[in-house]
């Protein structure tokens, strides 16, 4: 009982004091090689989805993304294409919207459904209502990709950018995420396994 | 009579020279040029704000940065707005956007679409989300990174306050 109380108190202070500086935020984030945080979130289809929802997946392409961010919009078709290519190989895309719909109504659950229908998303699009999943993964921007290997350990194997050119899909020179997936699919490690990209800030709830 | 046009020409040239040197800097720069800027070693304390026209919280805080730049109490501070908008819209969209809002701070457009090539050079703490601000001076002896928006002018002033006086 005492241990739980002290843990909760520390967690409360950490969140209260350090919720702003993203440097400290990333210290609590999952790192490559660590166990991928579990989640169970509502999909736009109305189903609760977790990594256990997939019997045969070799791994998961988890992408924190949203409706409103222009960089997310630039990547929508590419995320769809990634799902179409890799899901059949055992690596489905699971998109997660981490944003507060109060600040950004364009990122509400209903708006997610509309967007998915309009752009014919083939992948799961989950709503991280409490934002706990985004915090556990250390999502720092949209879009932000995490590849998880679906073995007993369920480790994160890649964190970062989708590719090196948000502006133009046709002019991509380094498809960071695809390179990681191809390596992992052949039993190798992703290299690089960590990259950075520009994106929109996560819209954390106030209070 | 012969010297008249010559005098006018020289005067005109000098006037142009003065106007150009006072002009707001509006350039498209490379990562290498950004690094040179961040490594500056003079008396100036640079406040580099990374933003884009499409970024709502970025645009909301621009007036605070403009005020800081104009503040006569902070002559040592120089604000530079580094936009990551795409280069093809610099003249057509970014500059008019700033002019409309009365923003006269220097603006540079960083022309490098691969964030992985330069985000860590600004700060290894930076996850790539904008807005972000770097206060840098004296060959990076002063090197403070802020991965957040500034809600009020006071919040922004606080971070440069330690550096106002030499």
mmCIF file with all atom_site columns, N, CA and C in Angstrom, chain A residues 62-85:
data_model
loop_
_atom_site.group_PDB
_atom_site.id
_atom_site.type_symbol
_atom_site.label_atom_id
_atom_site.label_alt_id
_atom_site.label_comp_id
_atom_site.label_asym_id
_atom_site.label_entity_id
_atom_site.label_seq_id
_atom_site.pdbx_PDB_ins_code
_atom_site.Cartn_x
_atom_site.Cartn_y
_atom_site.Cartn_z
_atom_site.occupancy
_atom_site.B_iso_or_equiv
_atom_site.pdbx_formal_charge
_atom_site.auth_seq_id
_atom_site.auth_comp_id
_atom_site.auth_asym_id
_atom_site.auth_atom_id
_atom_site.pdbx_PDB_model_num
ATOM 1  N N  . UNK A 1 62 ? 3.310  1.495  -35.955 1.00 0.00 ? 62 UNK A N  1
ATOM 2  C CA . UNK A 1 62 ? 2.460  2.396  -35.172 1.00 0.00 ? 62 UNK A CA 1
ATOM 3  C C  . UNK A 1 62 ? 2.827  3.828  -35.536 1.00 0.00 ? 62 UNK A C  1
ATOM 4  N N  . UNK A 1 63 ? 1.856  4.577  -36.028 1.00 0.00 ? 63 UNK A N  1
ATOM 5  C CA . UNK A 1 63 ? 2.141  5.949  -36.440 1.00 0.00 ? 63 UNK A CA 1
ATOM 6  C C  . UNK A 1 63 ? 1.197  6.910  -35.725 1.00 0.00 ? 63 UNK A C  1
ATOM 7  N N  . UNK A 1 64 ? 1.777  7.791  -34.910 1.00 0.00 ? 64 UNK A N  1
ATOM 8  C CA . UNK A 1 64 ? 0.991  8.850  -34.288 1.00 0.00 ? 64 UNK A CA 1
ATOM 9  C C  . UNK A 1 64 ? 0.785  9.920  -35.345 1.00 0.00 ? 64 UNK A C  1
ATOM 10 N N  . UNK A 1 65 ? -0.481 10.172 -35.649 1.00 0.00 ? 65 UNK A N  1
ATOM 11 C CA . UNK A 1 65 ? -0.791 11.126 -36.705 1.00 0.00 ? 65 UNK A CA 1
ATOM 12 C C  . UNK A 1 65 ? -2.177 11.696 -36.436 1.00 0.00 ? 65 UNK A C  1
ATOM 13 N N  . UNK A 1 66 ? -2.589 12.674 -37.228 1.00 0.00 ? 66 UNK A N  1
ATOM 14 C CA . UNK A 1 66 ? -3.883 13.294 -36.966 1.00 0.00 ? 66 UNK A CA 1
ATOM 15 C C  . UNK A 1 66 ? -4.447 13.863 -38.255 1.00 0.00 ? 66 UNK A C  1
ATOM 16 N N  . UNK A 1 67 ? -5.603 14.510 -38.141 1.00 0.00 ? 67 UNK A N  1
ATOM 17 C CA . UNK A 1 67 ? -6.244 15.086 -39.323 1.00 0.00 ? 67 UNK A CA 1
ATOM 18 C C  . UNK A 1 67 ? -5.673 16.441 -39.703 1.00 0.00 ? 67 UNK A C  1
ATOM 19 N N  . UNK A 1 68 ? -5.415 17.301 -38.687 1.00 0.00 ? 68 UNK A N  1
ATOM 20 C CA . UNK A 1 68 ? -5.211 18.722 -39.006 1.00 0.00 ? 68 UNK A CA 1
ATOM 21 C C  . UNK A 1 68 ? -3.792 19.092 -39.437 1.00 0.00 ? 68 UNK A C  1
ATOM 22 N N  . UNK A 1 69 ? -2.824 18.334 -38.954 1.00 0.00 ? 69 UNK A N  1
ATOM 23 C CA . UNK A 1 69 ? -1.434 18.735 -39.162 1.00 0.00 ? 69 UNK A CA 1
ATOM 24 C C  . UNK A 1 69 ? -1.050 18.629 -40.641 1.00 0.00 ? 69 UNK A C  1
ATOM 25 N N  . UNK A 1 70 ? -0.579 19.720 -41.249 1.00 0.00 ? 70 UNK A N  1
ATOM 26 C CA . UNK A 1 70 ? -0.238 19.670 -42.677 1.00 0.00 ? 70 UNK A CA 1
ATOM 27 C C  . UNK A 1 70 ? 0.808  18.610 -43.007 1.00 0.00 ? 70 UNK A C  1
ATOM 28 N N  . UNK A 1 71 ? 1.713  18.338 -42.071 1.00 0.00 ? 71 UNK A N  1
ATOM 29 C CA . UNK A 1 71 ? 2.699  17.286 -42.342 1.00 0.00 ? 71 UNK A CA 1
ATOM 30 C C  . UNK A 1 71 ? 2.050  15.908 -42.325 1.00 0.00 ? 71 UNK A C  1
ATOM 31 N N  . UNK A 1 72 ? 1.081  15.706 -41.437 1.00 0.00 ? 72 UNK A N  1
ATOM 32 C CA . UNK A 1 72 ? 0.338  14.440 -41.436 1.00 0.00 ? 72 UNK A CA 1
ATOM 33 C C  . UNK A 1 72 ? -0.411 14.278 -42.754 1.00 0.00 ? 72 UNK A C  1
ATOM 34 N N  . UNK A 1 73 ? -1.018 15.377 -43.200 1.00 0.00 ? 73 UNK A N  1
ATOM 35 C CA . UNK A 1 73 ? -1.778 15.338 -44.455 1.00 0.00 ? 73 UNK A CA 1
ATOM 36 C C  . UNK A 1 73 ? -0.859 14.990 -45.628 1.00 0.00 ? 73 UNK A C  1
ATOM 37 N N  . UNK A 1 74 ? 0.350  15.563 -45.627 1.00 0.00 ? 74 UNK A N  1
ATOM 38 C CA . UNK A 1 74 ? 1.320  15.267 -46.695 1.00 0.00 ? 74 UNK A CA 1
ATOM 39 C C  . UNK A 1 74 ? 1.679  13.787 -46.728 1.00 0.00 ? 74 UNK A C  1
ATOM 40 N N  . UNK A 1 75 ? 1.576  13.134 -45.569 1.00 0.00 ? 75 UNK A N  1
ATOM 41 C CA . UNK A 1 75 ? 1.962  11.724 -45.492 1.00 0.00 ? 75 UNK A CA 1
ATOM 42 C C  . UNK A 1 75 ? 0.797  10.742 -45.603 1.00 0.00 ? 75 UNK A C  1
ATOM 43 N N  . UNK A 1 76 ? -0.450 11.228 -45.668 1.00 0.00 ? 76 UNK A N  1
ATOM 44 C CA . UNK A 1 76 ? -1.612 10.319 -45.644 1.00 0.00 ? 76 UNK A CA 1
ATOM 45 C C  . UNK A 1 76 ? -1.532 9.228  -46.711 1.00 0.00 ? 76 UNK A C  1
ATOM 46 N N  . UNK A 1 77 ? -1.295 9.641  -47.943 1.00 0.00 ? 77 UNK A N  1
ATOM 47 C CA . UNK A 1 77 ? -1.266 8.660  -49.030 1.00 0.00 ? 77 UNK A CA 1
ATOM 48 C C  . UNK A 1 77 ? -0.121 7.674  -48.840 1.00 0.00 ? 77 UNK A C  1
ATOM 49 N N  . UNK A 1 78 ? 1.006  8.189  -48.339 1.00 0.00 ? 78 UNK A N  1
ATOM 50 C CA . UNK A 1 78 ? 2.169  7.327  -48.128 1.00 0.00 ? 78 UNK A CA 1
ATOM 51 C C  . UNK A 1 78 ? 1.905  6.318  -47.011 1.00 0.00 ? 78 UNK A C  1
ATOM 52 N N  . UNK A 1 79 ? 1.172  6.750  -45.984 1.00 0.00 ? 79 UNK A N  1
ATOM 53 C CA . UNK A 1 79 ? 0.843  5.828  -44.883 1.00 0.00 ? 79 UNK A CA 1
ATOM 54 C C  . UNK A 1 79 ? -0.098 4.745  -45.404 1.00 0.00 ? 79 UNK A C  1
ATOM 55 N N  . UNK A 1 80 ? -1.027 5.129  -46.235 1.00 0.00 ? 80 UNK A N  1
ATOM 56 C CA . UNK A 1 80 ? -1.941 4.168  -46.849 1.00 0.00 ? 80 UNK A CA 1
ATOM 57 C C  . UNK A 1 80 ? -1.160 3.167  -47.705 1.00 0.00 ? 80 UNK A C  1
ATOM 58 N N  . UNK A 1 81 ? -0.226 3.686  -48.477 1.00 0.00 ? 81 UNK A N  1
ATOM 59 C CA . UNK A 1 81 ? 0.583  2.828  -49.354 1.00 0.00 ? 81 UNK A CA 1
ATOM 60 C C  . UNK A 1 81 ? 1.443  1.865  -48.534 1.00 0.00 ? 81 UNK A C  1
ATOM 61 N N  . UNK A 1 82 ? 1.971  2.365  -47.412 1.00 0.00 ? 82 UNK A N  1
ATOM 62 C CA . UNK A 1 82 ? 2.769  1.501  -46.527 1.00 0.00 ? 82 UNK A CA 1
ATOM 63 C C  . UNK A 1 82 ? 1.925  0.349  -46.008 1.00 0.00 ? 82 UNK A C  1
ATOM 64 N N  . UNK A 1 83 ? 0.694  0.649  -45.638 1.00 0.00 ? 83 UNK A N  1
ATOM 65 C CA . UNK A 1 83 ? -0.191 -0.399 -45.135 1.00 0.00 ? 83 UNK A CA 1
ATOM 66 C C  . UNK A 1 83 ? -0.480 -1.413 -46.239 1.00 0.00 ? 83 UNK A C  1
ATOM 67 N N  . UNK A 1 84 ? -0.784 -0.885 -47.419 1.00 0.00 ? 84 UNK A N  1
ATOM 68 C CA . UNK A 1 84 ? -1.119 -1.788 -48.524 1.00 0.00 ? 84 UNK A CA 1
ATOM 69 C C  . UNK A 1 84 ? 0.040  -2.716 -48.865 1.00 0.00 ? 84 UNK A C  1
ATOM 70 N N  . UNK A 1 85 ? 1.259  -2.174 -48.745 1.00 0.00 ? 85 UNK A N  1
ATOM 71 C CA . UNK A 1 85 ? 2.435  -3.004 -49.088 1.00 0.00 ? 85 UNK A CA 1
ATOM 72 C C  . UNK A 1 85 ? 2.799  -3.963 -47.966 1.00 0.00 ? 85 UNK A C  1
#
